[in-house]
Structure formats: structure tokens, C-alpha cells
CSV table of C-alpha atoms and ligand atoms in Angstrom, one decimal:
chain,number,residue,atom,x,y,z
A,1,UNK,CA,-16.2,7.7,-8.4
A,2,UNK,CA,-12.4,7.5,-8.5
A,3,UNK,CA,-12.2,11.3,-7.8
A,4,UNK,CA,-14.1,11.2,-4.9
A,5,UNK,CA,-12.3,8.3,-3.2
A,6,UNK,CA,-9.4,10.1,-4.0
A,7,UNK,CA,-10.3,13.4,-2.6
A,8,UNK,CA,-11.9,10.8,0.3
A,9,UNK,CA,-8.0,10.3,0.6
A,10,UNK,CA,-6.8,12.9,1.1
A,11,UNK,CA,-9.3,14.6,3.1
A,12,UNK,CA,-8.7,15.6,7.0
A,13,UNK,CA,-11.5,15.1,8.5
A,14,UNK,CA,-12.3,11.3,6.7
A,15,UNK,CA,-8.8,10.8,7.4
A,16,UNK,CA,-9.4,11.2,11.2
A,17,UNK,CA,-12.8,9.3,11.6
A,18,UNK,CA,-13.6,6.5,9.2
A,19,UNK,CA,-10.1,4.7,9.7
A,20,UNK,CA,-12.1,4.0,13.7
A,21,UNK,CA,-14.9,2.4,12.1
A,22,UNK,CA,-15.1,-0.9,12.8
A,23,UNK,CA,-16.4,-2.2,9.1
A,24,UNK,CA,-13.3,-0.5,7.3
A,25,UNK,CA,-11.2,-2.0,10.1
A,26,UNK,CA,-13.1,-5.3,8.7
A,27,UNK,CA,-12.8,-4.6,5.1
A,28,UNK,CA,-9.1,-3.6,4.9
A,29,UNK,CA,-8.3,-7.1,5.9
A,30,UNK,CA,-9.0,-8.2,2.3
A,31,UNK,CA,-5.5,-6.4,1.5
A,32,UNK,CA,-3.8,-6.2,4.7
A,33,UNK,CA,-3.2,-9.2,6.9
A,34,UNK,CA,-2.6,-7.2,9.8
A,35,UNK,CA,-1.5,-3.9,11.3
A,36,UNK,CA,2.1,-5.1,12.5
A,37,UNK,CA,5.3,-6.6,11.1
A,38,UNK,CA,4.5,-9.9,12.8
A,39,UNK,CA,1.4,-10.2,10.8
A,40,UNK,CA,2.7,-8.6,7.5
A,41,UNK,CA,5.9,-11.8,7.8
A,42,UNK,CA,3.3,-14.4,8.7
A,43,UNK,CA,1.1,-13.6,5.8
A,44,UNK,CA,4.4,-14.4,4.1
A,45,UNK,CA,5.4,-17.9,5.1
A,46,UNK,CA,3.0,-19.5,3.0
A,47,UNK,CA,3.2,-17.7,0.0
A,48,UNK,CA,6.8,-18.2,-0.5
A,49,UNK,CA,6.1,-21.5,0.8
A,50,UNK,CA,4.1,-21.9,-2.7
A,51,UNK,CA,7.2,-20.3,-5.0
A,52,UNK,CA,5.8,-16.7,-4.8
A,53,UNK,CA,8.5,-14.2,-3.4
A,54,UNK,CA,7.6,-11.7,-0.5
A,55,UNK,CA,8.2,-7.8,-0.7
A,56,UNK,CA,7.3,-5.3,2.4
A,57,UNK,CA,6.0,-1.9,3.5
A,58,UNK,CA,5.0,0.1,6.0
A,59,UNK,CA,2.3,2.3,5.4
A,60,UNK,CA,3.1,5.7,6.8
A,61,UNK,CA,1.5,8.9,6.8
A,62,UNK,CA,3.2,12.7,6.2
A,63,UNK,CA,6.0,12.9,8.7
A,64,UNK,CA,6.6,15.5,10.9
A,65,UNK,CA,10.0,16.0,11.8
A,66,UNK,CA,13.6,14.4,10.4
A,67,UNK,CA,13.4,12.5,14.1
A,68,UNK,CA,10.3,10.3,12.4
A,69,UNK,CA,12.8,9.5,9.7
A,70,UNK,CA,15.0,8.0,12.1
A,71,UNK,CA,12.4,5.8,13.7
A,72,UNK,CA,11.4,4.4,9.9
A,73,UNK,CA,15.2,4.0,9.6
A,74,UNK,CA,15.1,1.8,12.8
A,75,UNK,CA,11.9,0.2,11.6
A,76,UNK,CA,13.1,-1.4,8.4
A,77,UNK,CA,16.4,-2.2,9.4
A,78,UNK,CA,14.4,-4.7,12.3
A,79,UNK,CA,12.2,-5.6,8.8
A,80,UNK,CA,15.3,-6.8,6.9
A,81,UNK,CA,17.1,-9.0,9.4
A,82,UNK,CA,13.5,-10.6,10.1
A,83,UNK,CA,13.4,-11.2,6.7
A,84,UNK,CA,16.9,-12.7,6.4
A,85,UNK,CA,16.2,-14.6,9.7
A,86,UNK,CA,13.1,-16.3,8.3
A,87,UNK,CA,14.7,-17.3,5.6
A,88,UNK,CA,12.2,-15.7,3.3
A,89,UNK,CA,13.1,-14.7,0.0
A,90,UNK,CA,12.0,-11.0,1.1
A,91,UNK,CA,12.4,-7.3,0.0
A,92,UNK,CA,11.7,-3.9,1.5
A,93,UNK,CA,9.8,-1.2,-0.5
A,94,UNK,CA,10.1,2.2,1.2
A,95,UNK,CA,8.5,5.5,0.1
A,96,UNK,CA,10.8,8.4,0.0
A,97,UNK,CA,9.0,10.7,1.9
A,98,UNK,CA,9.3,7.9,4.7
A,99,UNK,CA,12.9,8.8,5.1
A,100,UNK,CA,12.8,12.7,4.9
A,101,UNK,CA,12.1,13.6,1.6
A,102,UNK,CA,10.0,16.8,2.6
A,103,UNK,CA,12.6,17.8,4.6
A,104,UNK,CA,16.2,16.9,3.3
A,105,UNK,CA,16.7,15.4,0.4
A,106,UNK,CA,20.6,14.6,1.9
A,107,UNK,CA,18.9,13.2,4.3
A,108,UNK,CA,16.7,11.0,2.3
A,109,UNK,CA,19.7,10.0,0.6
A,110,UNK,CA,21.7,9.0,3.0
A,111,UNK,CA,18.8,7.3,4.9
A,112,UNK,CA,18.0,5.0,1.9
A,113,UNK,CA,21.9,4.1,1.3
A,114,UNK,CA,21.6,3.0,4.7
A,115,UNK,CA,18.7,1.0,4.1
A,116,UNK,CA,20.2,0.0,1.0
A,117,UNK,CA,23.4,-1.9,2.5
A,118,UNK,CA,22.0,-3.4,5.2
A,119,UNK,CA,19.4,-5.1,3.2
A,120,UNK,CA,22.6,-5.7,0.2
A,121,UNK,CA,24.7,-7.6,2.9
A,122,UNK,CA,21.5,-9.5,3.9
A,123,UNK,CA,21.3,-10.9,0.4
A,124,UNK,CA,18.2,-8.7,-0.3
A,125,UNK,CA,17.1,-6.0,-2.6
A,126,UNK,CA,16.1,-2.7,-1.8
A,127,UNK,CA,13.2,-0.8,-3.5
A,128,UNK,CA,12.0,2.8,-3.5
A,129,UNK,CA,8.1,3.9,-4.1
A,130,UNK,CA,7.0,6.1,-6.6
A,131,UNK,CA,4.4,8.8,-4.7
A,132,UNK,CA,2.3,12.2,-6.2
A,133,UNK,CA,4.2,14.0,-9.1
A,134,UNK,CA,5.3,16.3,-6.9
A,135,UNK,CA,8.1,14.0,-6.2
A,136,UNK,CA,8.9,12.7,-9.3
A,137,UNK,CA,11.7,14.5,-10.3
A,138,UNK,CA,13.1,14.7,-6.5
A,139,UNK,CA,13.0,10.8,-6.3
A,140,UNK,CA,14.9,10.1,-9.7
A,141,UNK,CA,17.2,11.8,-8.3
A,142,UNK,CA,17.4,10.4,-5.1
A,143,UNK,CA,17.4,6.7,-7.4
A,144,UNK,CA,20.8,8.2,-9.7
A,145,UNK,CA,22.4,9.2,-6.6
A,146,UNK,CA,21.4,6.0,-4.2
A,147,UNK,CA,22.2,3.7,-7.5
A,148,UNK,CA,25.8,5.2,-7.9
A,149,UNK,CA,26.8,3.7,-4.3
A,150,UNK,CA,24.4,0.8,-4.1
A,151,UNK,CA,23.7,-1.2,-7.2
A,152,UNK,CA,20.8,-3.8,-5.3
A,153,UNK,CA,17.9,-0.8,-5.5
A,154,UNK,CA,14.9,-0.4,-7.8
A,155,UNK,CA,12.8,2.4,-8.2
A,156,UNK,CA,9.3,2.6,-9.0
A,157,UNK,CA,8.4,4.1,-12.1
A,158,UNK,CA,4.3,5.0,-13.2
A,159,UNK,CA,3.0,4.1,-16.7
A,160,UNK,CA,0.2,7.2,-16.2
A,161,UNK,CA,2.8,9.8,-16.6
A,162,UNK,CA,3.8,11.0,-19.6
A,163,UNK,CA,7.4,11.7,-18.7
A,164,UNK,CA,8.3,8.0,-17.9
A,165,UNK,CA,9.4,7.0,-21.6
A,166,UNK,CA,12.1,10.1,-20.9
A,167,UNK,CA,12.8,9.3,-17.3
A,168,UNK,CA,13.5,5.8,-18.9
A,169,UNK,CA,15.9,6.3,-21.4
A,170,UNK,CA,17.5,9.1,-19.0
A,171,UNK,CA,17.7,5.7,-16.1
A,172,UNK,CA,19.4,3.5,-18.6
A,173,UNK,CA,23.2,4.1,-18.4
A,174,UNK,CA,22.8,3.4,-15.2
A,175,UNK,CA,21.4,0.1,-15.7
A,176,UNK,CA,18.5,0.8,-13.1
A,177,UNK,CA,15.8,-1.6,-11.8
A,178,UNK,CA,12.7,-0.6,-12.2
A,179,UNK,CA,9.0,-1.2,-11.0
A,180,UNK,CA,6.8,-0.6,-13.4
A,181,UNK,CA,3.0,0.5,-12.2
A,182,UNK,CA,-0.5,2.0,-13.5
A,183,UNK,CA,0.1,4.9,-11.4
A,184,UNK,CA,-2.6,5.3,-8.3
A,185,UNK,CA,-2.9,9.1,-7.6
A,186,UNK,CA,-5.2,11.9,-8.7
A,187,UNK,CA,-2.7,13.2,-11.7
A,188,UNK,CA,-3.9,16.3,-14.1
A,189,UNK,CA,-3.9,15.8,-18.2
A,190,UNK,CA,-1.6,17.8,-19.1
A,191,UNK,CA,1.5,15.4,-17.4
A,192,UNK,CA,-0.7,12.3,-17.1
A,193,UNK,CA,-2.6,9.9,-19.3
A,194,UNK,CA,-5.9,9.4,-17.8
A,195,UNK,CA,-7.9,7.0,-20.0
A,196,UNK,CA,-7.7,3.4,-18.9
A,197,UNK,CA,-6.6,2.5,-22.8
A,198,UNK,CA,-3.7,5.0,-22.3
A,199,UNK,CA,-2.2,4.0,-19.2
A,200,UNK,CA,-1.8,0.4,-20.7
A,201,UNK,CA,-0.8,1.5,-24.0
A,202,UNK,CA,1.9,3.5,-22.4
A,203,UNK,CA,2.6,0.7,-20.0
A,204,UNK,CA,2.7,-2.0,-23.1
A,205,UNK,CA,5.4,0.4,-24.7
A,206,UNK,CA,7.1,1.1,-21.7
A,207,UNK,CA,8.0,-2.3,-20.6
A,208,UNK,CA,8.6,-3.8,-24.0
A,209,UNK,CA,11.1,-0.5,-25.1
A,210,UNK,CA,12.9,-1.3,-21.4
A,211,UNK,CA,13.1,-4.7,-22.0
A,212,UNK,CA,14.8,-4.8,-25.6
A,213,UNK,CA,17.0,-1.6,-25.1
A,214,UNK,CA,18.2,-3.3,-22.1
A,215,UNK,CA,18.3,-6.7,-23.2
A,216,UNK,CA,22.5,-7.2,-23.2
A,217,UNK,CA,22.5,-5.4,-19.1
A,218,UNK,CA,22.4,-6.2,-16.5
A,219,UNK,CA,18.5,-4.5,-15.7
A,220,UNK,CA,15.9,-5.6,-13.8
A,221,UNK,CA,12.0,-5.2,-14.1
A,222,UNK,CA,9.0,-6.2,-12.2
A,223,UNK,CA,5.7,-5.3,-13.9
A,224,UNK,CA,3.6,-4.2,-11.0
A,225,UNK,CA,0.4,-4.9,-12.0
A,226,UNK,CA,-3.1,-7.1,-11.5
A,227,UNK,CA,-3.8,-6.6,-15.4
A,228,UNK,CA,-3.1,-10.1,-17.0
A,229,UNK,CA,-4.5,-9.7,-19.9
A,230,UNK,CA,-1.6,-6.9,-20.3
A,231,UNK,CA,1.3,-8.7,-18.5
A,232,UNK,CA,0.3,-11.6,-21.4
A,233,UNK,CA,0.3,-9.2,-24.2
A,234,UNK,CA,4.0,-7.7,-23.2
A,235,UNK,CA,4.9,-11.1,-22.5
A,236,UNK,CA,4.0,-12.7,-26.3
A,237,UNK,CA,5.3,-9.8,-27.7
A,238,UNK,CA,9.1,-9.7,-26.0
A,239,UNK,CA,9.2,-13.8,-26.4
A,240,UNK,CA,9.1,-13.1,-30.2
A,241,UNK,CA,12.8,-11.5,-29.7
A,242,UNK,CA,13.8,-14.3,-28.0
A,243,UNK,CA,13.2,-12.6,-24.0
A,244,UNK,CA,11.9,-15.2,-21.8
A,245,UNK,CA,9.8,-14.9,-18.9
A,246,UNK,CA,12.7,-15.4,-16.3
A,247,UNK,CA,14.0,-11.7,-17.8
A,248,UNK,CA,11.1,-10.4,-15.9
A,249,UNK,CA,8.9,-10.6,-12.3
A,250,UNK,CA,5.2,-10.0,-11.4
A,251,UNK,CA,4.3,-8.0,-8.8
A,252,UNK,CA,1.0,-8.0,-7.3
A,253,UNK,CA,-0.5,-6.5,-4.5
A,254,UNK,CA,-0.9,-9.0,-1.1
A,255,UNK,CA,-4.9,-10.2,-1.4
A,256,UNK,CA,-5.5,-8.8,-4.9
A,257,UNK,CA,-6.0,-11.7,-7.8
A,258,UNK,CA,-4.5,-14.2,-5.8
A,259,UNK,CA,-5.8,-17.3,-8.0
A,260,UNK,CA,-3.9,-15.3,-10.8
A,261,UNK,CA,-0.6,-15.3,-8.4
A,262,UNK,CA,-0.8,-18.9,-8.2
A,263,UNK,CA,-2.1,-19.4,-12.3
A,264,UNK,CA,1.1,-16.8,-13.6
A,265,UNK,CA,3.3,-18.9,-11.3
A,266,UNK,CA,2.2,-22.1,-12.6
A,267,UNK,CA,2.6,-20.7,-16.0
A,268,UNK,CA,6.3,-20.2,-15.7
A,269,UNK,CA,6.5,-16.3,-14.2
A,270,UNK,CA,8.5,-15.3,-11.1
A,271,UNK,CA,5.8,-14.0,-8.9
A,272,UNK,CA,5.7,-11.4,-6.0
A,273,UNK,CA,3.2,-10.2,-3.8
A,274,UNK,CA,3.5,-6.9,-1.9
A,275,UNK,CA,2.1,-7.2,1.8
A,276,UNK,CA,1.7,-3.5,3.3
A,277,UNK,CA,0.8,-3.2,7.0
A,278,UNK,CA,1.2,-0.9,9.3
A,279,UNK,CA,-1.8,1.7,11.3
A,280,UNK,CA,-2.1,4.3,8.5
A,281,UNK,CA,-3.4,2.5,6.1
A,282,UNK,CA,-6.5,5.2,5.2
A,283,UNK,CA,-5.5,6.8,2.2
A,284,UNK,CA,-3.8,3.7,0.9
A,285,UNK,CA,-7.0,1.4,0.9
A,286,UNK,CA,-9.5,4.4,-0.3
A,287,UNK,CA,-6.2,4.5,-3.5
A,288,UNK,CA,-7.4,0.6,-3.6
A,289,UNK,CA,-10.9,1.4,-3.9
A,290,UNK,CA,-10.4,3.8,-6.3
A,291,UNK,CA,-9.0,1.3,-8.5
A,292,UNK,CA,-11.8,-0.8,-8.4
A,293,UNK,CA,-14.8,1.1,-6.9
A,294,UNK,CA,-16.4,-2.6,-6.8
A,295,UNK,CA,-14.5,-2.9,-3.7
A,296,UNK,CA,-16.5,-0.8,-2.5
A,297,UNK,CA,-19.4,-3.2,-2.3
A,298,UNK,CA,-17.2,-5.5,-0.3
A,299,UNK,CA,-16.2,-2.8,2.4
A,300,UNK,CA,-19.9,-2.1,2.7
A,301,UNK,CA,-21.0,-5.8,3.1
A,302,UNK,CA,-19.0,-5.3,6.0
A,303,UNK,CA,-21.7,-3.3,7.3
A,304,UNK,CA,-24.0,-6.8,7.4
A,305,UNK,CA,-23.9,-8.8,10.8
B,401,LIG,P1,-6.1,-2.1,-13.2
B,401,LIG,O1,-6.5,-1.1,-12.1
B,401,LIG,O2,-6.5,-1.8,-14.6
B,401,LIG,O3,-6.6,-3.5,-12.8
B,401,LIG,C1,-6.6,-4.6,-13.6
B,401,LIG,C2,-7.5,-5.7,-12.9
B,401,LIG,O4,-6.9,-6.1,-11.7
B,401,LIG,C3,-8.9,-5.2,-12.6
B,401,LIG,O5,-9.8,-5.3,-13.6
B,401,LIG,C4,-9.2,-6.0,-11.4
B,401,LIG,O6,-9.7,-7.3,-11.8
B,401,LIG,C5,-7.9,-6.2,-10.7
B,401,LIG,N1,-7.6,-5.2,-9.6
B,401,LIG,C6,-6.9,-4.1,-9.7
B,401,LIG,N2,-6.9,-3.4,-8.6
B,401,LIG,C7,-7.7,-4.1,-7.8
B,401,LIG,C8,-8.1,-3.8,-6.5
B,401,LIG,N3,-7.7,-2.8,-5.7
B,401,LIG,N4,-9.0,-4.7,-5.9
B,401,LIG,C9,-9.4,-5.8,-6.6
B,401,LIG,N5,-9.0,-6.1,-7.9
B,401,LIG,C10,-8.2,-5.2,-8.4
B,401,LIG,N6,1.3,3.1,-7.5
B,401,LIG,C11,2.0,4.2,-7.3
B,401,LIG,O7,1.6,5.2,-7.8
B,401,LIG,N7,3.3,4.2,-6.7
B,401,LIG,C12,3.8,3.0,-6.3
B,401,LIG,O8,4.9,3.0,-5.7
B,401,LIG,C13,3.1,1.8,-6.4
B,401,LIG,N8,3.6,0.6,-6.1
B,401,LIG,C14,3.0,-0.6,-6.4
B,401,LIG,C15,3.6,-1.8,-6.2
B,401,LIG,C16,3.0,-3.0,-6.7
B,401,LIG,C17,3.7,-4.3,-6.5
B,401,LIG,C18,1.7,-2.9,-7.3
B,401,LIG,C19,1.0,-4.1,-7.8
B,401,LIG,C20,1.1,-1.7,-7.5
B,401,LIG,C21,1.7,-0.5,-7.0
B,401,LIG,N9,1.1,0.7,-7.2
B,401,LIG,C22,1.8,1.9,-7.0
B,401,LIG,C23,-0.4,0.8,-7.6
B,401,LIG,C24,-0.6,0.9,-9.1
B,401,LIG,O9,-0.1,2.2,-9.6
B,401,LIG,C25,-2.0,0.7,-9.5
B,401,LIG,O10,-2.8,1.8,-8.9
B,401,LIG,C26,-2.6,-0.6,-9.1
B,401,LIG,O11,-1.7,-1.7,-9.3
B,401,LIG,C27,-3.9,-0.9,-9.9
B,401,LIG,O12,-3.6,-1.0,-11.3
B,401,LIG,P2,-3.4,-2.3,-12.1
B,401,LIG,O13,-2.2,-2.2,-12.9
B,401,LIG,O14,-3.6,-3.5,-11.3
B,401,LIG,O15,-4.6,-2.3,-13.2
């Protein structure tokens, strides 16, 4: 099932039609409060009205010339300073094909320090997605050479693949800040683990390892996931060396396990939620629905008057 959604994805034609339909239109709702910024910063105002902290993103599709990158540019620059305006504890989290990876990585680069110091002097932070591992290694780089020149950015780094303990130890030095996710894309074997009881493992070990080796610098981490049960486990186990939860964020996607948003907050954990919006949303809810093809049920109750 979670091959076919994503293959459902990625496909053209799907891609083209089903986003029209007006039960997925319905059923996307449950994760996205709205296709523009106005209703991604509303969804907002009572959530960090509650204690939990606000990150944003546009969902964007492939772009077709360095011009789009300049528009996205344009985009999140307006995002910031409506963040800053509404006081909101906000962040921007910006995929690096959104500013020109496919066609200039110099471009990329210079798009995301822009990004970069105009959310720094607003007071926020400034975060870089993590997409197919086909960009892997291009956006590590991008993160070494963005960090050099502007220390408030965070990169997103995915449990799945096998090379993250490496990409890790190789971020350290430079004291990075890092996102950690499952992983949500279609990833092969032999660079990916692709047994649910791997991916945590790996995800346990990752953020526990990050956590001690970088326990006298200045690092950041934000365990981007919906798994509690696992966020508990790494928690228990870095308290017995004396790291408390305040070392640490949550990060949870806007709409997902919202009652555990609120319980995890209670409990003492800075809490985020993610809210994406934005028209091109397709191939990011079907990655949703892949992670929980119950979901699916949902979008299809939609159907139902
Ligand atoms: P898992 O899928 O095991 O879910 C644990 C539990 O959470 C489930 O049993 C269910 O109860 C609940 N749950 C999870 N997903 C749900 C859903 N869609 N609907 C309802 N319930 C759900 N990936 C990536 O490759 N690059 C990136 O840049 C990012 N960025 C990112 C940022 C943030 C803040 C988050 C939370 C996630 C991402 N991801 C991502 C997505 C990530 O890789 C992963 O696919 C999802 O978070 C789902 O995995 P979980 O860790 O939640 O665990």
C-alpha cells in the first residue's frame, strides 16, 4: 500500500486530476488549514497561544526555471516579516529544490543565505528540508556552506538512510542543528532501512549519539516525529546522563496527534507543529497517506454526503 501511494505520488497523470476532486480537496484539510499564507498564520495563532511554537512551508512542486526561485525567494521573505509582525514564535522550513537546487547549486546557496539573514535579523531560525536521496549529498553541502555564514539554520536529516550516523558525525564540528525525521520517500535497501523496527532503531541511536556527543555545544535538535512511544524511549534514556527535555524540541506535523501536541507539552517538552499550505499539495498528502494508509479511510469518507 505504501508503494502504491507513493508511485500515486509521483505519477503524472494522478498528479493532474485527483488534486480537482472535490473529496481530496475535503480530506486534505485534516493536515492543511488552508491553501494560502493567511490561512497557514491563522491556523497558528492559537497554537502558540497554547505554548506550542509555529514552523512554516510552502508546498511547491518541481520548478521550472531559476525565475521560480526568485518568486519563492519573494514568497518567504513576505512569510518571515508576517511572522515577526504577529508576534508568533515562527520559523520557515524551505526545501532546497524550492530555491534552485536542480539548477544551480550557487544559486541555491545564495538564495538560502538570503533567506537565512532575513529571518536571523527577525529573531527567527531558518530550516532546510530534507527531499529524495538524490539530494542528499547536494543539500549537506548546501547546510556546511549556508552554516559557515549563517549560524541560525537547521537541516533536516532522515533516520531511514543508512548514511545519516556518517553525515552526523561529518555535521558535528560545525555544531549543526538538526531535524531529525523517519524519512517519507520511496528509498531502495541497499542505502535505506525499510523495516518499521529499523528506521526507529536507527532513529533511537541517532538522536541519543547526537545528543551526548554534542552535549558541551552549542547544537540543536528537534525530533520530527508523531512516534511517542519513541520520543519517550530517547527521552528516559538521555535523562539518565543528566540531558533534560529543554536540550531538545518536538516537531509534529500541523493536524497530526494533536491531543499528543498538547499531552508532550503538558509533560514538560518544547513542542512545534509544522503547518504546510500552499496549492501543490498532491504528492505531499498521498506521502501522508502513505504513512498511515488508515488515512485513507478518512479521505474516502469524504466521499459520503
Ligand atoms: P510513524 O509513521 O511510525 O508514525 C507514528 C505514529 O504517528 C503512527 O502510528 C500514527 O499514530 C501517527 N502518524 C504518523 N503519521 C501520520 C499521519 N500521516 N496521519 C495520522 N497519524 C499519523 N520527511 C522527509 O523525508 N523530509 C523532510 O524534510 C521531512 N520533514 C518533516 C518535518 C516534520 C516536523 C515532521 C513531523 C515530519 C517530516 N517528515 C519529513 C516526514 C517524516 O519523514 C515521516 O514520514 C513522518 O513524520 C511519519 O513518520 P513518524 O515519525 O511520525 O512515525
Amino acid at each position: 500500500m505504501r508503494r502504491v501511494l507513493l508511485w500515486a505520488a509521483r505519477d503524472r497523470w494522478l498528479k493532474e486530476h485527483l488534486p480537482r476532486m472535490r473529496f481530496m480537496r475535503r480530506a486534505v484539510r485534516r493536515f492543511m488549514p488552508g491553501e494560502t499564507l493567511d490561512d497557514a498564520l491563522s491556523a497558528g495563532v492559537p497554537l502558540e497561544r497554547l505554548g506550542i511554537t509555529t514552523a512554516y512551508t510552502r508546498l511547491g512542486e518541481s520548478l521550472e526555471s531559476p525565475a521560480e526561485a526568485e518568486a519563492v525567494v519573494a514568497h518567504y521573505l513576505e512569510v518571515i516579516d508576517r511572522i515577526q509582525a504577529s508576534g508568533m514564535q515562527g520559523e520557515i522550513s524551505v526545501k532546497p529544490t524550492q530555491l534552485g537546487l536542480d539548477f544551480d547549486a550557487e544559486v541555491c546557496l545564495a538564495n538560502a543565505v538570503t533567506l537565512a539573514n532575513h529571518a536571523a535579523a527577525a529573531g527567527q531560525f531558518f530550516w532546510i528540508d530534507m527531499e529524495g536521496s538524490a539530494y542528499t549529498e547536494s543539500t549537506i553541502v548546501l547546510y556546511e556552506k549556508l552554516r559557515a555564514v549563517a549560524p541560525q539554520t537547521g537541516i533536516c536529516l532522515q533516520a531511514y538512510l543508512r548514511r545519516s550516523a556518517a553525515d552526523i558525525q561529518r555535521l558535528l564540528p560545525l555544531d549543526p542543528a538538526i531535524r531529525l525525521v523517519k524519512g517519507a520517500y520511496d528509498e531502495p535497501e541497499a542505502i535505506a532501512f525499510r523495516d518499521r523496527s529499523g528506521v526507529s532503531a536507527s532513529f533511537a541511536g541517532l538522536a541519543i549519539r547526537f545528543l551526548l556527543d554534542g552535549r558541551d555545544r552549542p547544537i540543536k535538535l528537534s525530533l520530527g516525529t508523531h512516534d511517542v512511544g519513541l520520543i519517550e524511549q530517547i527521552a528516559d534514556q538521555v535523562a539518565q546522563s543528566g540531558i533534560d527535555r529543554d536540550a531538545y524540541e518536538i516537531e509534529m506535523l500541523y493536524g497530526i496527534r494533536e491531543d499528543q501536541q498538547k499531552r508532550l507539552l503538558k509533560a514538560g517538552y518544547q513542542v512545534r507543529a509544522l503547518i504546510s499550505y500552499g496549492e501543490a499539495w498532491y504528492p505531499w498528502y498521498m506521502r501522508r497517506l502513505a504513512e498511515r494508509p488508515a488515512n485513507i479511510g478518512f479521505a474516502l469518507r469524504q466521499i459520503l454526503p
